[in-house]
Coordinates of C-alpha atoms and ligand atoms in Angstrom, one line a residue:
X821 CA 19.2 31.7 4.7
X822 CA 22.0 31.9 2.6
X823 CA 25.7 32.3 3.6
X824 CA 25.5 35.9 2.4
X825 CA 23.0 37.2 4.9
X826 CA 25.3 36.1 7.9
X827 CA 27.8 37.9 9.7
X828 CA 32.0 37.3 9.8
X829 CA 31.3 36.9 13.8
X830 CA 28.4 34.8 13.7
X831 CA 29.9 32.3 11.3
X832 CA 32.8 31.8 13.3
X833 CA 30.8 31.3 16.5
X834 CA 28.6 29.2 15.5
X835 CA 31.3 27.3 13.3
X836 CA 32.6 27.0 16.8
X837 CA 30.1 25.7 19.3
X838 CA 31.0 22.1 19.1
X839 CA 33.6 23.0 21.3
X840 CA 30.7 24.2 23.8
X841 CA 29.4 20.9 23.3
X842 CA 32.9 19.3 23.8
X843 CA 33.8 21.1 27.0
X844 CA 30.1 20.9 28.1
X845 CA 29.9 17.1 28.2
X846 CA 33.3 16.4 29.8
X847 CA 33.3 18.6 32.5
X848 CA 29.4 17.9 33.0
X849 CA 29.6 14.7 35.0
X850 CA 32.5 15.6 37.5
X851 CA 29.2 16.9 39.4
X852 CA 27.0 14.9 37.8
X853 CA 28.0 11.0 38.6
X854 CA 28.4 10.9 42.0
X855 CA 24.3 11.4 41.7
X856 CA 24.1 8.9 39.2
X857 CA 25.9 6.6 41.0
X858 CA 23.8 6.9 44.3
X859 CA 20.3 7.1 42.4
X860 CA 20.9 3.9 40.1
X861 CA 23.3 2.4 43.1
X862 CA 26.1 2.3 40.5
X863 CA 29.5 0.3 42.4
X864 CA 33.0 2.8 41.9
X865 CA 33.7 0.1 38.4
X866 CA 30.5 1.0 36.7
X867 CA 30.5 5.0 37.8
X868 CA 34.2 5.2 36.1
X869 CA 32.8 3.5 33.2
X870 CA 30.0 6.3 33.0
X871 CA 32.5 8.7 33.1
X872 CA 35.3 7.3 30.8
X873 CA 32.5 5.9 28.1
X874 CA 32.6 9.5 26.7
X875 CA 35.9 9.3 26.3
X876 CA 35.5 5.9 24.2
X877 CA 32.7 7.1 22.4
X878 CA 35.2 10.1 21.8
X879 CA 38.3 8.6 19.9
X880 CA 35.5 6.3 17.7
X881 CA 33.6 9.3 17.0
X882 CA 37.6 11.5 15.7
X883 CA 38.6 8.4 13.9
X884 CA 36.0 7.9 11.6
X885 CA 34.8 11.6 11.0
X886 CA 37.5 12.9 9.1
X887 CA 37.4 10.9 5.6
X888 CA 33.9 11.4 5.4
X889 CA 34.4 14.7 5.9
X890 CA 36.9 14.9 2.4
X891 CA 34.1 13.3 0.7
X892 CA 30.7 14.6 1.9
X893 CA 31.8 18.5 3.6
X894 CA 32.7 19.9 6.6
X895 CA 29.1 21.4 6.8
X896 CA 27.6 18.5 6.2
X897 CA 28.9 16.1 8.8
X898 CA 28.7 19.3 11.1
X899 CA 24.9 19.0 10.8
X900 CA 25.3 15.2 11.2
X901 CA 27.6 15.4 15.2
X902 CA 24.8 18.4 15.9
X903 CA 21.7 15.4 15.5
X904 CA 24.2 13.1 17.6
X905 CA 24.2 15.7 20.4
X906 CA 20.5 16.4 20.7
X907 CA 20.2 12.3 20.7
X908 CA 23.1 11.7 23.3
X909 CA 22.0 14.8 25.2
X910 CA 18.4 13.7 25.1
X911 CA 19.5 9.7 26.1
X912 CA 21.6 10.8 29.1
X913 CA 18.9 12.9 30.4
X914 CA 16.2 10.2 30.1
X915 CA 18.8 7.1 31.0
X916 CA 16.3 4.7 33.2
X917 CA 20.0 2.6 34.3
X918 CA 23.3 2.2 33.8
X919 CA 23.6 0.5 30.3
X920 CA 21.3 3.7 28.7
X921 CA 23.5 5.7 30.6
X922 CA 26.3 4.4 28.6
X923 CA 25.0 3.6 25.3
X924 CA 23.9 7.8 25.6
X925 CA 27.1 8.8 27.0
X926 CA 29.3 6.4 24.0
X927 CA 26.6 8.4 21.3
X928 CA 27.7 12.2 23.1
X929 CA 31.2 10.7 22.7
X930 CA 30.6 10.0 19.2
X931 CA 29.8 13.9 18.8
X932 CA 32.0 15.2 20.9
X933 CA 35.0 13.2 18.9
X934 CA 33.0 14.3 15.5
X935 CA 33.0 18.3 16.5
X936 CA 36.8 18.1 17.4
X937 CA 37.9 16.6 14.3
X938 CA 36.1 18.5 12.5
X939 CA 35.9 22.4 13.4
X940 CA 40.0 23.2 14.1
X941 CA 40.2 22.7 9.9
X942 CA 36.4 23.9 9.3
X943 CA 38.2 27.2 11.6
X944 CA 41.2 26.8 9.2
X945 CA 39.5 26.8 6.3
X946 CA 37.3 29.8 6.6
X947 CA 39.8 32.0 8.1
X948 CA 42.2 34.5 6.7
X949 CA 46.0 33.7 7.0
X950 CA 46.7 37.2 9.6
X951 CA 43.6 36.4 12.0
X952 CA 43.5 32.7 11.9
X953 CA 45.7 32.3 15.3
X954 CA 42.5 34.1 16.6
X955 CA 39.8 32.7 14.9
X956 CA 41.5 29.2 15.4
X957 CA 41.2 29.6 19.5
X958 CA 37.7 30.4 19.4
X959 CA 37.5 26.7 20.1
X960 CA 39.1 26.3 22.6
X961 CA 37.3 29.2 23.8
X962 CA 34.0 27.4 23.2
X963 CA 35.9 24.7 24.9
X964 CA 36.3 26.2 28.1
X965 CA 32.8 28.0 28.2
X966 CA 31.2 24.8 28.2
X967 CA 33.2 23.4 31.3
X968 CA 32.7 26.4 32.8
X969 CA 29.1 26.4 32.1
X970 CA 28.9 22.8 33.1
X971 CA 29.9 23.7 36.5
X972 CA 28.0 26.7 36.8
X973 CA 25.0 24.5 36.0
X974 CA 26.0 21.8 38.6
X975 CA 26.4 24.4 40.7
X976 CA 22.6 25.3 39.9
X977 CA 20.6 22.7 40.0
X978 CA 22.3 20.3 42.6
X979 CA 20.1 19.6 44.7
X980 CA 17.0 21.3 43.3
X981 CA 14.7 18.9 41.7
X982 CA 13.0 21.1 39.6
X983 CA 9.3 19.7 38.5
X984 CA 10.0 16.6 40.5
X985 CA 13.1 15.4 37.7
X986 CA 16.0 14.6 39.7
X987 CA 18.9 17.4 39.8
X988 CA 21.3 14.8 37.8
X989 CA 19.0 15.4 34.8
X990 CA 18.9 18.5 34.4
X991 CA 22.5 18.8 34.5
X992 CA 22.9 16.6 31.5
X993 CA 19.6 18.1 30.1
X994 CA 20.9 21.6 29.7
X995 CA 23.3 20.6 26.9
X996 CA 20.5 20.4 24.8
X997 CA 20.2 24.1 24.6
X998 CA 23.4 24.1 22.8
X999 CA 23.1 21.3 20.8
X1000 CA 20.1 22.7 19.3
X1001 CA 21.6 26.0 18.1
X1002 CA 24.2 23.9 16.9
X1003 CA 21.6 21.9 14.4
X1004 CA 20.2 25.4 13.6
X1005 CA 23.7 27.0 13.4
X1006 CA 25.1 24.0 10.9
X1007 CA 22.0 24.5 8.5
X1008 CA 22.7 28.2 7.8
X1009 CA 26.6 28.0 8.3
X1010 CA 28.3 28.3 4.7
X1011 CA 30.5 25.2 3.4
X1012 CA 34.4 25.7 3.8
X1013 CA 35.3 27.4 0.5
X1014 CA 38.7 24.9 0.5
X1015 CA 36.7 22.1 0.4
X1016 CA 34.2 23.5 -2.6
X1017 CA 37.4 24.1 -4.3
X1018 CA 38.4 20.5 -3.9
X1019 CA 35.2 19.8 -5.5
X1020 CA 36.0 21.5 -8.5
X1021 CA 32.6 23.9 -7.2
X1022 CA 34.4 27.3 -7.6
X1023 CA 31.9 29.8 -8.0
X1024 CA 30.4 29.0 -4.8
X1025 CA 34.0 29.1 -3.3
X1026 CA 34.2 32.5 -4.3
X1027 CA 31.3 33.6 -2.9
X1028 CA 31.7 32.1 0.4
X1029 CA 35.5 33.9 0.3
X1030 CA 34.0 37.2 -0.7
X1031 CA 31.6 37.4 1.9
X1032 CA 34.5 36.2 4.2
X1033 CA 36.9 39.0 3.0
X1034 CA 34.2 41.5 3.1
X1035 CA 35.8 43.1 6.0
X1036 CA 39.5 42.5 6.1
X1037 CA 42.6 43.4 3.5
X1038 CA 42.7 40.1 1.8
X1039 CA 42.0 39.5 -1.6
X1040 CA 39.8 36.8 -2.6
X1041 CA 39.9 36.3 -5.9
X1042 CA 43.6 36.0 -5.4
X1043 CA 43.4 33.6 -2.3
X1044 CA 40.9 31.5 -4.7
X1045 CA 43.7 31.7 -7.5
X1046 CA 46.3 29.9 -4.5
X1047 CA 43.6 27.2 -3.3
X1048 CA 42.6 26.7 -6.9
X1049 CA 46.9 26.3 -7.5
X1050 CA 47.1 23.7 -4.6
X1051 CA 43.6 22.2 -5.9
X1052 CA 44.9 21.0 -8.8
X1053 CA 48.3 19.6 -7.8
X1054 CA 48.6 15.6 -8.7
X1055 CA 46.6 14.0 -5.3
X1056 CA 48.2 11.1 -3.8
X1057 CA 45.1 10.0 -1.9
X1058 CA 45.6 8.3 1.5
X1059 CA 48.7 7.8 0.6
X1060 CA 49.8 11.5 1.3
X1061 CA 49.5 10.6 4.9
X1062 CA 52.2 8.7 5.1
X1063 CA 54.5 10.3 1.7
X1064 CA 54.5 14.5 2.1
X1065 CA 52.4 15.1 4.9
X1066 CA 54.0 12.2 7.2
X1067 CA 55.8 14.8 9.1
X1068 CA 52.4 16.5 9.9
X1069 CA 51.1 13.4 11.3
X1070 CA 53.7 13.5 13.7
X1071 CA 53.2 16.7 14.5
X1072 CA 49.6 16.2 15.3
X1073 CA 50.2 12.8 17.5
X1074 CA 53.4 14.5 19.3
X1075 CA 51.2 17.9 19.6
X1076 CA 47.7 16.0 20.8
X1077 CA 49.2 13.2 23.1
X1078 CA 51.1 16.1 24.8
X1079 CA 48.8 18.4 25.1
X1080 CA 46.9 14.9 27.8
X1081 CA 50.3 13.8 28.8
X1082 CA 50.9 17.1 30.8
X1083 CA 48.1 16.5 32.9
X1084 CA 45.4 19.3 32.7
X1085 CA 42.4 17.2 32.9
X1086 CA 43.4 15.5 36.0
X1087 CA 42.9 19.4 37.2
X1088 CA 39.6 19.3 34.6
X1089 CA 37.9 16.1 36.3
X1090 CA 39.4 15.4 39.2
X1091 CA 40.6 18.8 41.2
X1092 CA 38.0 18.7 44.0
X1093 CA 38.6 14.9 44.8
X1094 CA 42.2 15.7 44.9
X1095 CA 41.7 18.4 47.3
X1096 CA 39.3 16.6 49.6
X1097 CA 41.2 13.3 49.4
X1098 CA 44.3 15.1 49.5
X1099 CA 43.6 18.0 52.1
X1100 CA 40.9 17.2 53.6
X1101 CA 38.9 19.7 52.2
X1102 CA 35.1 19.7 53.3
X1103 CA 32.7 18.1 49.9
X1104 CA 30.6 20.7 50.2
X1105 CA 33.7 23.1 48.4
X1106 CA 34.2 21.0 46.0
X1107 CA 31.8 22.5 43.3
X1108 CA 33.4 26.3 43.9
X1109 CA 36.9 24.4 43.3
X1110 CA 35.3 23.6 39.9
X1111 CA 33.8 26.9 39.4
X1112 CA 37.4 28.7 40.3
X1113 CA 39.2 26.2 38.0
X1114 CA 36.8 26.9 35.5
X1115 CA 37.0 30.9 35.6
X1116 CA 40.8 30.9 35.4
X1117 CA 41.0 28.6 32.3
X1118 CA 38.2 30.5 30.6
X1119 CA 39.7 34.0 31.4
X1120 CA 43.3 32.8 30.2
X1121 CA 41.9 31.4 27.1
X1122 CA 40.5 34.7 26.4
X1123 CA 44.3 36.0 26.8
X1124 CA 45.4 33.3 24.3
X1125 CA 42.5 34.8 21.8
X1126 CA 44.0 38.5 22.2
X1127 CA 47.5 37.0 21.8
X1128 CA 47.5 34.2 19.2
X1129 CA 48.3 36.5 16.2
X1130 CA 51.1 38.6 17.9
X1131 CA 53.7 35.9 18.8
X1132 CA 55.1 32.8 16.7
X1133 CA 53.2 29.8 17.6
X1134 CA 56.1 28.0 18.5
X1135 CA 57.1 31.0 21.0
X1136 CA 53.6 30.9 23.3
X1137 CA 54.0 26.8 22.8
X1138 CA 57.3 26.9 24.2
X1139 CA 56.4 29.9 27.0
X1140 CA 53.8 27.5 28.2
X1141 CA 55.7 24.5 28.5
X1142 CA 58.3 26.3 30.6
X1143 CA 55.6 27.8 33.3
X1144 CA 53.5 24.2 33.4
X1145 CA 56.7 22.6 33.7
X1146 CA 58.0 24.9 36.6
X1147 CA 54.4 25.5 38.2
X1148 CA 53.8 21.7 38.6
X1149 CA 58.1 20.9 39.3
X1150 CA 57.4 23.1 42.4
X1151 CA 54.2 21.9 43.4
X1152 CA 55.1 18.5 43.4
X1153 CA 59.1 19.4 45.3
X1154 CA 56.3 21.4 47.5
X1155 CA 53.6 18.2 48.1
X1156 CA 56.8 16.2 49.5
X1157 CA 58.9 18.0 51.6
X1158 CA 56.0 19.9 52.8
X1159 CA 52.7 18.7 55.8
X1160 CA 49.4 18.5 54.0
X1161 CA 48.3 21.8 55.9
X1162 CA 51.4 23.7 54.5
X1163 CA 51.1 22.6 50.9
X1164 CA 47.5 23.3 50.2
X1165 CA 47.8 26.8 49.3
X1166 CA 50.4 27.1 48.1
X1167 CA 49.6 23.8 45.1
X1168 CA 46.3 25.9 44.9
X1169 CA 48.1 29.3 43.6
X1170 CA 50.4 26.5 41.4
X1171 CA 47.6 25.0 39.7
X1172 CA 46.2 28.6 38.8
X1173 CA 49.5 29.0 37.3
X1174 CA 50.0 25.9 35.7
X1175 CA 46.0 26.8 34.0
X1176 CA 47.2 29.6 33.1
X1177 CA 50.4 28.2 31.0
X1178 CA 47.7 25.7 29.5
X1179 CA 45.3 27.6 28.7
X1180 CA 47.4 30.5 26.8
X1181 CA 49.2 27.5 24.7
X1182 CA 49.2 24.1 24.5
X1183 CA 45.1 24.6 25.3
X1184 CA 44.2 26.2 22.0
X1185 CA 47.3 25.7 19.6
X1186 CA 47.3 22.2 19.6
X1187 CA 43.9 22.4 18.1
X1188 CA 44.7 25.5 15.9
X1189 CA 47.6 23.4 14.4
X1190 CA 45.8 20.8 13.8
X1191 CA 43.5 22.3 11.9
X1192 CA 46.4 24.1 9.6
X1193 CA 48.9 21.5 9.3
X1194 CA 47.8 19.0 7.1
X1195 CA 47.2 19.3 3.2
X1196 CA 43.7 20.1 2.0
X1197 CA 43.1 16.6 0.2
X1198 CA 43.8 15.0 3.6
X1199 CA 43.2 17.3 5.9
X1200 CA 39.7 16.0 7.3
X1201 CA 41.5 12.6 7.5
X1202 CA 44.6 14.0 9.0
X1203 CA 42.5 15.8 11.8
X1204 CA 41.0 12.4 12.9
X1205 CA 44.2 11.1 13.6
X1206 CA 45.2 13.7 15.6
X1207 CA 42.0 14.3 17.2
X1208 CA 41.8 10.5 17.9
X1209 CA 45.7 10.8 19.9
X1210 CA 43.8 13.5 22.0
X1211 CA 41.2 11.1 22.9
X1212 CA 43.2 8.1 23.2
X1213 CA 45.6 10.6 25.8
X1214 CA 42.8 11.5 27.6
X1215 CA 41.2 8.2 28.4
X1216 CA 44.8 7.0 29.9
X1217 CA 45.1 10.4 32.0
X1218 CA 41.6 10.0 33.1
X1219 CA 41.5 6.0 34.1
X1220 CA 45.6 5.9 35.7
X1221 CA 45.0 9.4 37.9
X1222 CA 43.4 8.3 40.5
X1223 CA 45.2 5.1 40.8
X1224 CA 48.0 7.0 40.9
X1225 CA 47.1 9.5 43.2
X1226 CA 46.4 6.3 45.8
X1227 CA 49.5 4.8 45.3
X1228 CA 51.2 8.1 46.4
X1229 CA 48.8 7.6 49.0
X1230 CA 46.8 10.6 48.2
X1231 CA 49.9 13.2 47.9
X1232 CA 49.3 14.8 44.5
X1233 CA 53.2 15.3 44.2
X1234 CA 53.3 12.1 42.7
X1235 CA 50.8 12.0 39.7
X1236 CA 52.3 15.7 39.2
X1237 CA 56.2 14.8 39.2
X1238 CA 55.3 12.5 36.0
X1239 CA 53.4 15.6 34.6
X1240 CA 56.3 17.6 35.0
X1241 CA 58.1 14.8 33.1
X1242 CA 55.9 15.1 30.2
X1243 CA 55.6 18.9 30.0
X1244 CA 60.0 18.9 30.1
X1245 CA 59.6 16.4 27.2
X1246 CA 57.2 19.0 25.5
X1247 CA 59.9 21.7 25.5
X1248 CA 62.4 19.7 23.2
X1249 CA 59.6 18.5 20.9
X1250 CA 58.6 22.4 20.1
X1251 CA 62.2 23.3 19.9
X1252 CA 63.0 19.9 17.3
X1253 CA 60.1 19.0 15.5
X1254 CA 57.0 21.5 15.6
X1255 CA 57.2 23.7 12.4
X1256 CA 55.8 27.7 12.4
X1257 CA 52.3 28.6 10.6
X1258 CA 52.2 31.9 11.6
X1259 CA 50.9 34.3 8.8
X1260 CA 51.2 31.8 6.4
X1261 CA 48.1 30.6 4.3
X1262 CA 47.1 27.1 4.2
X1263 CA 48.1 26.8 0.9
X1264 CA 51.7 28.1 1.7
X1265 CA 52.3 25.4 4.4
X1266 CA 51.5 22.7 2.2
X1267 CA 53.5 24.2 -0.6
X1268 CA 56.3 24.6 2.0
X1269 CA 55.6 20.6 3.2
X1270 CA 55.8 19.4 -0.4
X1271 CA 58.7 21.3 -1.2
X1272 CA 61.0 19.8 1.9
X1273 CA 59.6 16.1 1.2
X1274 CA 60.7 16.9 -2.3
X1275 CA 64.3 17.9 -1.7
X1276 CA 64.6 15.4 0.7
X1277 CA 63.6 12.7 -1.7
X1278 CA 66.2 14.0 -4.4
X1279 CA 69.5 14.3 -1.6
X1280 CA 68.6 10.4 -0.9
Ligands
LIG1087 C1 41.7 19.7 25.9 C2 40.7 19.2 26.8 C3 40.7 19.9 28.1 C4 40.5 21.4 27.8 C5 40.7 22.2 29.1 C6 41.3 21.2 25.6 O1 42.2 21.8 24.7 O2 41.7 19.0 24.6 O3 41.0 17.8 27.0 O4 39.7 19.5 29.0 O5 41.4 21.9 26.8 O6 40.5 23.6 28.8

């Protein structure tokens, strides 16, 4: 089927279900590894390392994605992460112990890492300057549909071993239904019409854009004319990383580390623990913690959709920082001054808050950004950088929360007063050094990036 036959909508969800995949295989083994851990007699060392090996597998899987995907396509290497989820989904499920339980979980990684450096600029690149705020968050939408589907399928098959296979496996099974419409969607999904153009194969640019445009007021032909303009500027290679677009790499490390550094997956993985370690919650809640957790950051994200081409980037960044920074301030004031009894509901109605500030901001513009900062003969490069940060910020959220949380002795205040630090320090990096892509095309953000580098150059 060709590129022609498909519909604006479908392309864009489909273009977008790695992020299924991505939030589908993180917040999958929150239920998950506690059965692992009792069915292969795992110690605590080796059940972190099931959980965390995603994570390595991860920041491998950004870093080395992007610069293939300059060279051999977006589509391409899309097709390639959707074989490594079939084969890491189909590993995990099968896993006899605990080294084929890594080894699967390093190759979902490996995908996981792949699909997030490379849809935000696959989004990017297909999108139209007014609606790409929108289109752009559709990741992060698929992002938080797979966590919450992930806990609604713990929720479903715990304890129900289904055709005598153990509950644990069909938990990591089910991500095999998306993977595959993944590998289907990737075969029929059109290449990114930036990239053709950087491959001097303009006619099938053009009709990729046209069938784009089909529906909206943008001109293509004129939109071909810009990426053509840009195109053909002298390419610095590699090199542009750190001349022009060095800024943008900054942006993207600041932007990704952040977006960890503030804390939302200790909510992500680690919520229930914290409220049964903390407040003595009964286990058998945990999972509807989860599945609360997982509603509010999926309905919020829906918000940010609706939102995204309304305000200035910069403004909903800034707007979120503010409410995580107060939400979490509070809680943690709250967590020590407070008894344990006193403070749960009140940090429960916090957190909501604080997912809410996430999950209309720093949750899907960091990945938007990155996907429209960085110049087009860099940008697959550029997004494996900052993709890679993302990863790198997770792992160290992930492996130090819990440690912290025991050396405050279990009183979430403390792991959430350094989160508060980190979302204060976010304010003052989107007030000095994240720049405004709103409305703009891809094309004029570069033009706008060469431009200052230029000037600067000449006033030194
Ligand atoms: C982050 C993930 C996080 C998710 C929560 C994403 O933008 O990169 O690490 O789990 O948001 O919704």
């Amino acid at each position: 089927m060709r590129a022609k036959h498909l519909s604006i909508f479908f392309i864009f969800v489909f273009g977008a279900l790695g992020g299924l995949l991505f939030g589908f295989d993180t917040g999958i083994i929150s239920g998950a590894s506690p059965l692992i851990e009792s069915n292969f007699n795992l110690n605590i060392e080796q059940t972190g390392f099931v959980t965390s090996s995603v994570l390595i597998g991860s920041s491998i899987g950004a870093l080395s994605i992007g610069t293939l995907s300059d060279r051999f396509g977006r589509k391409r290497l899309l097709l390639f992460a959707s074989i490594l989820f079939l084969l890491g989904s189909g590993l995990s499920m099968t896993a006899g112990g605990f080294v084929s339980m890594v080894v699967a979980r390093i190759i979902l990684g490996f995908a996981v890492g792949s699909a997030s450096a490379l849809t935000p600029a696959y989004l990017a690149e297909l999108a139209d300057a007014p609606h790409r705020g929108s289109l752009g968050t559709m990741f992060q939408l698929m992002i938080t549909a797979g966590i919450l589907l992930a806990y609604v399928s713990n929720l479903g098959f715990l304890h129900h071993n289904l055709l005598g296979i153990r509950d644990w496996r069909w938990m990591l099974g089910s991500a095999l239904i998306p993977a595959a419409i993944l590998f289907v969607g990737s075969l029929i999904l059109p290449e990114s019409p930036r990239f053709l153009v950087e491959k001097g194969r303009v006619d099938e640019a053009r009709d990729v854009l046209h069938q784009l445009r089909k529906k909206t007021n943008e001109d293509p032909d004129k939109e071909l004319a810009d990426i053509q303009k840009v195109a053909s500027l002298p390419k610095g290679g590699m090199k542009e990383l750190v001349t022009f677009a060095r800024p943008a790499v900054w942006v993207a490390i600041g932007l990704m580390l952040l977006q960890q550094l503030v804390g939302i997956n200790s909510v992500i993985y680690f919520l229930p623990q914290v409220f049964i370690k903390g407040f003595g919650f009964p286990e058998s809640n945990a999972i509807w913690i989860s599945v609360g957790i997982g509603v509010v950051n999926f309905v919020c994200t829906i918000l940010a959709y609706q939102i995204m081409d309304k305000f200035n980037r910069r403004t909903i960044l800034l707007f979120g920082s503010v409410v995580m920074a107060i939400s979490i301030g509070i809680l943690s004031v709250l967590n020590f001054t407070l008894s344990v009894q006193a403070a749960a509901v009140p940090t429960m109605i916090l957190i909501a808050i604080y997912i809410f500030g996430f999950a209309v901001s720093w949750g899907p513009i960091c990945w938007l950004m990155l996907g429209e900062i960085f110049p087009l003969n860099v940008r697959g490069a550029g997004n494996s950088i900052g993709s890679a940060a993302n990863w790198i910020g997770n792992f160290i959220v992930s492996q130090f929360f819990l440690v912290l949380l025991s050396m405050f002795h279990n009183n979430v205040g403390g792991p959430f007063a350094v989160f508060t630090f980190f979302a204060i320090v976010s304010i003052f990096f989107v007030i000095y050094v994240v720049p405004e892509t709103r409305g703009k095309t891809l094309e004029a953000i570069e033009l706008e990036m060469r431009q200052k580098a230029a000037l600067k150059k000449s006033s030194n």
